[in-house]
C-alpha cells in the first residue's frame, strides 16, 4: 500500500534552519542514520533521504522542538 | 473504517493535525473534518511562552507543516458544543449536527484560573494560544513595570526567562521550595542559579495574599509580605482538560477522557482520544491511566490514535511510548524522558543526568543542557523499560520510491 507520501523525481531534500536549530538532538533519536549530534555539539545531517528513511526523516521533522527541519520534494507541502 | 466513511477530529492542535496526517498516510480515502475553535491552522504551541511572547517569531512563522496531502475539511473558529455517542453526532453552534463514523477527540487542555485573581483585568493573562502571547505583549507595552508570573512549572519558568531575554524585569512567584522542583533538586538548583545570574527575581514558598488594583497601581501582596508592582501578571498554575463539550456523552471524564491502552475511549464505539486530553494506561510502565502534557506525546498519540481507529478495536495496538519532552530556558536545554512523576527518589547518574527511581527501578531521566548524554540515557531507559510484547495486526508502512543519496551537511 503506497500511502500518499510520494516523492517528486529528484527525491526529498532535508534542510535544517541554522538560525532555529538549538542542537537538542531529538532528530537523532528519530533518525540516527540521517542526523547526528557530534561530540563538538554541532549537528551533522544528510541532505537526501534514502527511500526507506523517509518515514524517519518526517518523524524527525515532526518532533524537532524548534521546527527547524524542512523536507522538500515530499508532496502535500 | 472504510472508504466513504467520515472521520471527525475535534481539536485542531498538533494531536488533531498529526491524526489527520496519519489517516491519509495509511490511505484512508473518506472524508476528514477537522474542527478547531481557534481561528488558525495548527501551530507550534511551545513557542507561545518563548519566541512568540518575546516577539522574535511571528504567528505566521509557527504554523505546522504536514508531509502528506491532508485533504481535510477545515472547520476553524468553530467550537464543538456537545457529543452524542449513541447517534454518532458532534453538535456545533447554530444547531448544526455533524455525523461521524469515527471520531478523534483532541481538544487539549485550558489554563487554570487562580481563584481571587481579577480575571477580567486585561493585565492578568494566561499563556496557551498565539492570541494570549499577543495580549501579554500588549500589556507589557503599556507599562515599564516588571512582569510577574505565578507558577514555578515549565511555562512559568520559560516566561520568566523570556522576560529577561527581552530586558524586562520579572518576578516568578511559586509555592514550591524552588522552581521546577519536580524535576529533582539538581535541576531546581541549576534553574535557580540560572535565573539569579540573569537577574530574574524569585519569590518561592509564597502565594498571593491579595491583589491591588487601582487605576494607576497594579500589583500583588504576597504571603511573605513582599509587595510586587506589575505591568502584567501571567498565571501559569497548570491546566485542566478541555472536556466541557463532552459532558453527558457517556465518556468517563475524570481528569481528561478515560481511555483503554489503545487510546479507544471507554464508554463509546469508534471514538479515540489523543494529546493532552487523553488519560490512558501506558503499559510500558503499569496499568494506571495518566495524562501526559508534552508536545511529542501529542504528536505520537495523534498518530497512534489514527492507526487504531482505522484498525478497529479488535486490531488496535496499545500505545506504549517512552515519553520525551524538552524545554529551553535562556540558552539552556532541559530534557526529560520517561515518567519522572512516578518516582519516589532521584539519583545523580553519569554525565550530569538525574535519574528518577521508583521502587529501585529507573523510570525517568532528566538532563540540564546535556543533549548527547540524554540520547544515551533515553536509549538506556528504553532498554530497561521495554514496551510489552504485543501480538496483533501491525500497521503497514507506506512504500516509497527510490531517491539518490548525497553528501552530509553540517550545521555549525
Ligand atoms: C505556553 C506553552 C509552552 C509549551 N512548551 C512546551 C515545550 O517546550 N515542550 C513540550 O514538550 N511541550 C510544551 N507544551 C505542551 C504542548 O504544547 C502540548 O502538550 C501540546 O500542544 C498538546 O497538543 P494537543 O493537540 O493535545 O492540544 P492543543 O495544542 O491544546 O490543541 C487542542 C486544540 O483544540 C481546541 N479545542 C478545545 N476545545 C474545543 C472544542 N470544544 N471544539 C473545537 N476545538 C476545541 C483548542 O482551542 C486547541 O486549539 C507547551 C504548552 C504551552 C501552553
Ligand atoms: S531536533 Fe531540531 S533543534 Fe534539535 S538538533 Fe535536530 S534539528 Fe536541531
PDB file of N, CA and C in Angstrom, chain B residues 146-222:
ATOM      1  N   UNK B 146       7.654  45.804  36.127  1.00  0.00           N
ATOM      2  CA  UNK B 146       8.038  44.402  35.921  1.00  0.00           C
ATOM      3  C   UNK B 146       6.849  43.514  35.558  1.00  0.00           C
ATOM      4  N   UNK B 147       7.166  42.413  34.937  1.00  0.00           N
ATOM      5  CA  UNK B 147       6.162  41.373  34.715  1.00  0.00           C
ATOM      6  C   UNK B 147       6.223  40.420  35.903  1.00  0.00           C
ATOM      7  N   UNK B 148       5.095  39.805  36.190  1.00  0.00           N
ATOM      8  CA  UNK B 148       5.047  38.827  37.270  1.00  0.00           C
ATOM      9  C   UNK B 148       4.462  37.543  36.692  1.00  0.00           C
ATOM     10  N   UNK B 149       5.024  36.408  37.089  1.00  0.00           N
ATOM     11  CA  UNK B 149       4.415  35.153  36.675  1.00  0.00           C
ATOM     12  C   UNK B 149       4.182  34.305  37.918  1.00  0.00           C
ATOM     13  N   UNK B 150       2.992  33.768  38.009  1.00  0.00           N
ATOM     14  CA  UNK B 150       2.648  32.911  39.142  1.00  0.00           C
ATOM     15  C   UNK B 150       2.693  31.470  38.671  1.00  0.00           C
ATOM     16  N   UNK B 151       3.555  30.686  39.300  1.00  0.00           N
ATOM     17  CA  UNK B 151       3.691  29.282  38.914  1.00  0.00           C
ATOM     18  C   UNK B 151       5.138  28.948  38.587  1.00  0.00           C
ATOM     19  N   UNK B 152       5.654  27.921  39.225  1.00  0.00           N
ATOM     20  CA  UNK B 152       7.067  27.560  39.066  1.00  0.00           C
ATOM     21  C   UNK B 152       7.267  26.329  38.212  1.00  0.00           C
ATOM     22  N   UNK B 153       6.313  26.037  37.324  1.00  0.00           N
ATOM     23  CA  UNK B 153       6.459  24.910  36.401  1.00  0.00           C
ATOM     24  C   UNK B 153       7.174  25.347  35.130  1.00  0.00           C
ATOM     25  N   UNK B 154       7.066  24.532  34.096  1.00  0.00           N
ATOM     26  CA  UNK B 154       7.812  24.810  32.865  1.00  0.00           C
ATOM     27  C   UNK B 154       7.403  26.136  32.234  1.00  0.00           C
ATOM     28  N   UNK B 155       6.098  26.361  32.090  1.00  0.00           N
ATOM     29  CA  UNK B 155       5.657  27.572  31.392  1.00  0.00           C
ATOM     30  C   UNK B 155       6.026  28.819  32.192  1.00  0.00           C
ATOM     31  N   UNK B 156       5.876  28.764  33.516  1.00  0.00           N
ATOM     32  CA  UNK B 156       6.249  29.887  34.365  1.00  0.00           C
ATOM     33  C   UNK B 156       7.726  30.232  34.217  1.00  0.00           C
ATOM     34  N   UNK B 157       8.557  29.205  34.233  1.00  0.00           N
ATOM     35  CA  UNK B 157       9.993  29.435  34.108  1.00  0.00           C
ATOM     36  C   UNK B 157      10.375  29.928  32.715  1.00  0.00           C
ATOM     37  N   UNK B 158       9.738  29.366  31.709  1.00  0.00           N
ATOM     38  CA  UNK B 158      10.025  29.816  30.340  1.00  0.00           C
ATOM     39  C   UNK B 158       9.637  31.278  30.173  1.00  0.00           C
ATOM     40  N   UNK B 159       8.483  31.639  30.736  1.00  0.00           N
ATOM     41  CA  UNK B 159       8.041  33.029  30.609  1.00  0.00           C
ATOM     42  C   UNK B 159       9.031  33.962  31.320  1.00  0.00           C
ATOM     43  N   UNK B 160       9.455  33.593  32.528  1.00  0.00           N
ATOM     44  CA  UNK B 160      10.405  34.438  33.262  1.00  0.00           C
ATOM     45  C   UNK B 160      11.674  34.625  32.439  1.00  0.00           C
ATOM     46  N   UNK B 161      12.175  33.526  31.867  1.00  0.00           N
ATOM     47  CA  UNK B 161      13.387  33.620  31.044  1.00  0.00           C
ATOM     48  C   UNK B 161      13.143  34.520  29.830  1.00  0.00           C
ATOM     49  N   UNK B 162      11.972  34.364  29.221  1.00  0.00           N
ATOM     50  CA  UNK B 162      11.656  35.195  28.057  1.00  0.00           C
ATOM     51  C   UNK B 162      11.680  36.683  28.424  1.00  0.00           C
ATOM     52  N   UNK B 163      11.146  37.010  29.588  1.00  0.00           N
ATOM     53  CA  UNK B 163      11.121  38.415  30.000  1.00  0.00           C
ATOM     54  C   UNK B 163      12.534  38.965  30.140  1.00  0.00           C
ATOM     55  N   UNK B 164      13.421  38.189  30.781  1.00  0.00           N
ATOM     56  CA  UNK B 164      14.787  38.670  30.946  1.00  0.00           C
ATOM     57  C   UNK B 164      15.488  38.785  29.602  1.00  0.00           C
ATOM     58  N   UNK B 165      15.152  37.868  28.682  1.00  0.00           N
ATOM     59  CA  UNK B 165      15.784  37.942  27.362  1.00  0.00           C
ATOM     60  C   UNK B 165      15.319  39.173  26.593  1.00  0.00           C
ATOM     61  N   UNK B 166      14.139  39.693  26.984  1.00  0.00           N
ATOM     62  CA  UNK B 166      13.655  40.932  26.371  1.00  0.00           C
ATOM     63  C   UNK B 166      14.144  42.151  27.137  1.00  0.00           C
ATOM     64  N   UNK B 167      14.883  41.911  28.221  1.00  0.00           N
ATOM     65  CA  UNK B 167      15.352  43.023  29.034  1.00  0.00           C
ATOM     66  C   UNK B 167      14.304  43.559  29.990  1.00  0.00           C
ATOM     67  N   UNK B 168      13.242  42.794  30.237  1.00  0.00           N
ATOM     68  CA  UNK B 168      12.214  43.235  31.179  1.00  0.00           C
ATOM     69  C   UNK B 168      12.482  42.628  32.549  1.00  0.00           C
ATOM     70  N   UNK B 169      12.152  43.395  33.587  1.00  0.00           N
ATOM     71  CA  UNK B 169      12.237  42.839  34.930  1.00  0.00           C
ATOM     72  C   UNK B 169      11.099  41.864  35.130  1.00  0.00           C
ATOM     73  N   UNK B 170      11.358  40.845  35.923  1.00  0.00           N
ATOM     74  CA  UNK B 170      10.324  39.840  36.143  1.00  0.00           C
ATOM     75  C   UNK B 170      10.483  39.222  37.523  1.00  0.00           C
ATOM     76  N   UNK B 171       9.360  38.880  38.118  1.00  0.00           N
ATOM     77  CA  UNK B 171       9.363  38.112  39.366  1.00  0.00           C
ATOM     78  C   UNK B 171       8.550  36.853  39.156  1.00  0.00           C
ATOM     79  N   UNK B 172       9.135  35.718  39.533  1.00  0.00           N
ATOM     80  CA  UNK B 172       8.407  34.454  39.476  1.00  0.00           C
ATOM     81  C   UNK B 172       7.941  34.117  40.894  1.00  0.00           C
ATOM     82  N   UNK B 173       6.638  33.931  41.046  1.00  0.00           N
ATOM     83  CA  UNK B 173       6.059  33.619  42.344  1.00  0.00           C
ATOM     84  C   UNK B 173       5.621  32.150  42.339  1.00  0.00           C
ATOM     85  N   UNK B 174       6.093  31.390  43.324  1.00  0.00           N
ATOM     86  CA  UNK B 174       5.701  29.976  43.338  1.00  0.00           C
ATOM     87  C   UNK B 174       5.611  29.450  44.746  1.00  0.00           C
ATOM     88  N   UNK B 175       4.766  28.439  44.963  1.00  0.00           N
ATOM     89  CA  UNK B 175       4.702  27.954  46.341  1.00  0.00           C
ATOM     90  C   UNK B 175       5.635  26.778  46.629  1.00  0.00           C
ATOM     91  N   UNK B 176       6.261  26.216  45.597  1.00  0.00           N
ATOM     92  CA  UNK B 176       7.243  25.153  45.850  1.00  0.00           C
ATOM     93  C   UNK B 176       8.492  25.771  46.478  1.00  0.00           C
ATOM     94  N   UNK B 177       9.388  24.878  46.917  1.00  0.00           N
ATOM     95  CA  UNK B 177      10.576  25.445  47.541  1.00  0.00           C
ATOM     96  C   UNK B 177      11.568  25.998  46.508  1.00  0.00           C
ATOM     97  N   UNK B 178      11.468  25.507  45.284  1.00  0.00           N
ATOM     98  CA  UNK B 178      12.340  26.026  44.222  1.00  0.00           C
ATOM     99  C   UNK B 178      11.640  25.824  42.888  1.00  0.00           C
ATOM    100  N   UNK B 179      12.004  26.625  41.885  1.00  0.00           N
ATOM    101  CA  UNK B 179      11.380  26.425  40.575  1.00  0.00           C
ATOM    102  C   UNK B 179      11.732  25.052  40.007  1.00  0.00           C
ATOM    103  N   UNK B 180      10.825  24.461  39.266  1.00  0.00           N
ATOM    104  CA  UNK B 180      10.997  23.136  38.637  1.00  0.00           C
ATOM    105  C   UNK B 180      11.403  22.067  39.639  1.00  0.00           C
ATOM    106  N   UNK B 181      10.904  22.167  40.839  1.00  0.00           N
ATOM    107  CA  UNK B 181      11.329  21.234  41.875  1.00  0.00           C
ATOM    108  C   UNK B 181      10.962  19.789  41.547  1.00  0.00           C
ATOM    109  N   UNK B 182       9.914  19.625  40.743  1.00  0.00           N
ATOM    110  CA  UNK B 182       9.519  18.250  40.452  1.00  0.00           C
ATOM    111  C   UNK B 182      10.505  17.527  39.534  1.00  0.00           C
ATOM    112  N   UNK B 183      11.475  18.263  38.988  1.00  0.00           N
ATOM    113  CA  UNK B 183      12.493  17.590  38.182  1.00  0.00           C
ATOM    114  C   UNK B 183      13.742  17.272  38.999  1.00  0.00           C
ATOM    115  N   UNK B 184      13.590  17.309  40.315  1.00  0.00           N
ATOM    116  CA  UNK B 184      14.694  16.907  41.179  1.00  0.00           C
ATOM    117  C   UNK B 184      15.512  18.099  41.640  1.00  0.00           C
ATOM    118  N   UNK B 185      16.220  17.916  42.762  1.00  0.00           N
ATOM    119  CA  UNK B 185      16.975  19.025  43.362  1.00  0.00           C
ATOM    120  C   UNK B 185      18.088  19.556  42.460  1.00  0.00           C
ATOM    121  N   UNK B 186      18.706  18.672  41.639  1.00  0.00           N
ATOM    122  CA  UNK B 186      19.782  19.121  40.767  1.00  0.00           C
ATOM    123  C   UNK B 186      19.288  20.157  39.766  1.00  0.00           C
ATOM    124  N   UNK B 187      18.166  19.830  39.115  1.00  0.00           N
ATOM    125  CA  UNK B 187      17.595  20.739  38.127  1.00  0.00           C
ATOM    126  C   UNK B 187      17.096  22.003  38.816  1.00  0.00           C
ATOM    127  N   UNK B 188      16.437  21.840  39.974  1.00  0.00           N
ATOM    128  CA  UNK B 188      15.899  23.002  40.687  1.00  0.00           C
ATOM    129  C   UNK B 188      17.019  23.973  41.053  1.00  0.00           C
ATOM    130  N   UNK B 189      18.147  23.422  41.488  1.00  0.00           N
ATOM    131  CA  UNK B 189      19.269  24.262  41.869  1.00  0.00           C
ATOM    132  C   UNK B 189      19.851  24.964  40.635  1.00  0.00           C
ATOM    133  N   UNK B 190      19.979  24.211  39.553  1.00  0.00           N
ATOM    134  CA  UNK B 190      20.532  24.807  38.333  1.00  0.00           C
ATOM    135  C   UNK B 190      19.639  25.925  37.805  1.00  0.00           C
ATOM    136  N   UNK B 191      18.324  25.706  37.835  1.00  0.00           N
ATOM    137  CA  UNK B 191      17.434  26.734  37.284  1.00  0.00           C
ATOM    138  C   UNK B 191      17.406  27.951  38.203  1.00  0.00           C
ATOM    139  N   UNK B 192      17.514  27.728  39.502  1.00  0.00           N
ATOM    140  CA  UNK B 192      17.579  28.844  40.443  1.00  0.00           C
ATOM    141  C   UNK B 192      18.814  29.697  40.164  1.00  0.00           C
ATOM    142  N   UNK B 193      19.967  29.038  40.017  1.00  0.00           N
ATOM    143  CA  UNK B 193      21.203  29.768  39.717  1.00  0.00           C
ATOM    144  C   UNK B 193      21.107  30.513  38.392  1.00  0.00           C
ATOM    145  N   UNK B 194      20.496  29.837  37.424  1.00  0.00           N
ATOM    146  CA  UNK B 194      20.384  30.440  36.096  1.00  0.00           C
ATOM    147  C   UNK B 194      19.551  31.725  36.151  1.00  0.00           C
ATOM    148  N   UNK B 195      18.407  31.658  36.840  1.00  0.00           N
ATOM    149  CA  UNK B 195      17.582  32.868  36.975  1.00  0.00           C
ATOM    150  C   UNK B 195      18.359  33.961  37.723  1.00  0.00           C
ATOM    151  N   UNK B 196      19.050  33.576  38.772  1.00  0.00           N
ATOM    152  CA  UNK B 196      19.822  34.571  39.537  1.00  0.00           C
ATOM    153  C   UNK B 196      20.825  35.260  38.640  1.00  0.00           C
ATOM    154  N   UNK B 197      21.548  34.450  37.849  1.00  0.00           N
ATOM    155  CA  UNK B 197      22.598  35.048  37.017  1.00  0.00           C
ATOM    156  C   UNK B 197      21.999  35.967  35.950  1.00  0.00           C
ATOM    157  N   UNK B 198      20.749  35.749  35.622  1.00  0.00           N
ATOM    158  CA  UNK B 198      20.087  36.645  34.664  1.00  0.00           C
ATOM    159  C   UNK B 198      19.245  37.708  35.364  1.00  0.00           C
ATOM    160  N   UNK B 199      19.359  37.789  36.666  1.00  0.00           N
ATOM    161  CA  UNK B 199      18.644  38.776  37.478  1.00  0.00           C
ATOM    162  C   UNK B 199      17.125  38.706  37.320  1.00  0.00           C
ATOM    163  N   UNK B 200      16.615  37.494  37.249  1.00  0.00           N
ATOM    164  CA  UNK B 200      15.166  37.303  37.364  1.00  0.00           C
ATOM    165  C   UNK B 200      14.876  37.079  38.848  1.00  0.00           C
ATOM    166  N   UNK B 201      13.880  37.773  39.383  1.00  0.00           N
ATOM    167  CA  UNK B 201      13.596  37.636  40.818  1.00  0.00           C
ATOM    168  C   UNK B 201      12.732  36.409  41.073  1.00  0.00           C
ATOM    169  N   UNK B 202      13.043  35.700  42.148  1.00  0.00           N
ATOM    170  CA  UNK B 202      12.260  34.523  42.525  1.00  0.00           C
ATOM    171  C   UNK B 202      11.620  34.778  43.883  1.00  0.00           C
ATOM    172  N   UNK B 203      10.331  34.558  43.992  1.00  0.00           N
ATOM    173  CA  UNK B 203       9.655  34.635  45.292  1.00  0.00           C
ATOM    174  C   UNK B 203       9.043  33.261  45.533  1.00  0.00           C
ATOM    175  N   UNK B 204       9.826  32.369  46.156  1.00  0.00           N
ATOM    176  CA  UNK B 204       9.361  30.998  46.299  1.00  0.00           C
ATOM    177  C   UNK B 204       8.731  30.795  47.674  1.00  0.00           C
ATOM    178  N   UNK B 205       8.064  29.677  47.822  1.00  0.00           N
ATOM    179  CA  UNK B 205       7.355  29.323  49.064  1.00  0.00           C
ATOM    180  C   UNK B 205       6.408  30.437  49.480  1.00  0.00           C
ATOM    181  N   UNK B 206       5.788  31.036  48.496  1.00  0.00           N
ATOM    182  CA  UNK B 206       4.858  32.106  48.828  1.00  0.00           C
ATOM    183  C   UNK B 206       3.691  32.101  47.841  1.00  0.00           C
ATOM    184  N   UNK B 207       2.630  32.816  48.200  1.00  0.00           N
ATOM    185  CA  UNK B 207       1.442  32.899  47.349  1.00  0.00           C
ATOM    186  C   UNK B 207       0.931  34.331  47.364  1.00  0.00           C
ATOM    187  N   UNK B 208      -0.113  34.559  46.589  1.00  0.00           N
ATOM    188  CA  UNK B 208      -0.715  35.884  46.577  1.00  0.00           C
ATOM    189  C   UNK B 208      -1.649  36.005  47.779  1.00  0.00           C
ATOM    190  N   UNK B 209      -1.458  37.047  48.577  1.00  0.00           N
ATOM    191  CA  UNK B 209      -2.409  37.297  49.673  1.00  0.00           C
ATOM    192  C   UNK B 209      -3.568  38.106  49.118  1.00  0.00           C
ATOM    193  N   UNK B 210      -3.271  39.225  48.505  1.00  0.00           N
ATOM    194  CA  UNK B 210      -4.325  39.878  47.743  1.00  0.00           C
ATOM    195  C   UNK B 210      -3.804  40.715  46.589  1.00  0.00           C
ATOM    196  N   UNK B 211      -4.734  41.036  45.726  1.00  0.00           N
ATOM    197  CA  UNK B 211      -4.428  41.795  44.516  1.00  0.00           C
ATOM    198  C   UNK B 211      -4.701  43.262  44.786  1.00  0.00           C
ATOM    199  N   UNK B 212      -3.825  44.105  44.294  1.00  0.00           N
ATOM    200  CA  UNK B 212      -4.022  45.541  44.464  1.00  0.00           C
ATOM    201  C   UNK B 212      -4.294  46.117  43.076  1.00  0.00           C
ATOM    202  N   UNK B 213      -5.516  46.523  42.853  1.00  0.00           N
ATOM    203  CA  UNK B 213      -5.827  47.077  41.539  1.00  0.00           C
ATOM    204  C   UNK B 213      -6.534  48.412  41.696  1.00  0.00           C
ATOM    205  N   UNK B 214      -5.747  49.467  41.575  1.00  0.00           N
ATOM    206  CA  UNK B 214      -6.352  50.785  41.487  1.00  0.00           C
ATOM    207  C   UNK B 214      -6.112  51.244  40.057  1.00  0.00           C
ATOM    208  N   UNK B 215      -6.522  52.475  39.771  1.00  0.00           N
ATOM    209  CA  UNK B 215      -6.394  52.931  38.392  1.00  0.00           C
ATOM    210  C   UNK B 215      -4.936  52.978  37.947  1.00  0.00           C
ATOM    211  N   UNK B 216      -4.050  53.475  38.837  1.00  0.00           N
ATOM    212  CA  UNK B 216      -2.667  53.600  38.386  1.00  0.00           C
ATOM    213  C   UNK B 216      -1.715  52.575  39.012  1.00  0.00           C
ATOM    214  N   UNK B 217      -2.163  51.841  39.981  1.00  0.00           N
ATOM    215  CA  UNK B 217      -1.274  50.810  40.511  1.00  0.00           C
ATOM    216  C   UNK B 217      -1.900  49.444  40.280  1.00  0.00           C
ATOM    217  N   UNK B 218      -1.019  48.504  40.010  1.00  0.00           N
ATOM    218  CA  UNK B 218      -1.487  47.161  39.816  1.00  0.00           C
ATOM    219  C   UNK B 218      -0.402  46.263  40.391  1.00  0.00           C
ATOM    220  N   UNK B 219      -0.782  45.412  41.299  1.00  0.00           N
ATOM    221  CA  UNK B 219       0.261  44.579  41.870  1.00  0.00           C
ATOM    222  C   UNK B 219      -0.274  43.537  42.808  1.00  0.00           C
ATOM    223  N   UNK B 220       0.664  42.923  43.522  1.00  0.00           N
ATOM    224  CA  UNK B 220       0.336  41.797  44.367  1.00  0.00           C
ATOM    225  C   UNK B 220       0.950  41.971  45.731  1.00  0.00           C
ATOM    226  N   UNK B 221       0.191  41.572  46.701  1.00  0.00           N
ATOM    227  CA  UNK B 221       0.731  41.497  48.036  1.00  0.00           C
ATOM    228  C   UNK B 221       0.906  40.012  48.322  1.00  0.00           C
ATOM    229  N   UNK B 222       2.138  39.579  48.590  1.00  0.00           N
ATOM    230  CA  UNK B 222       2.410  38.156  48.758  1.00  0.00           C
ATOM    231  C   UNK B 222       2.344  37.747  50.232  1.00  0.00           C
TER     232      UNK B 222
END
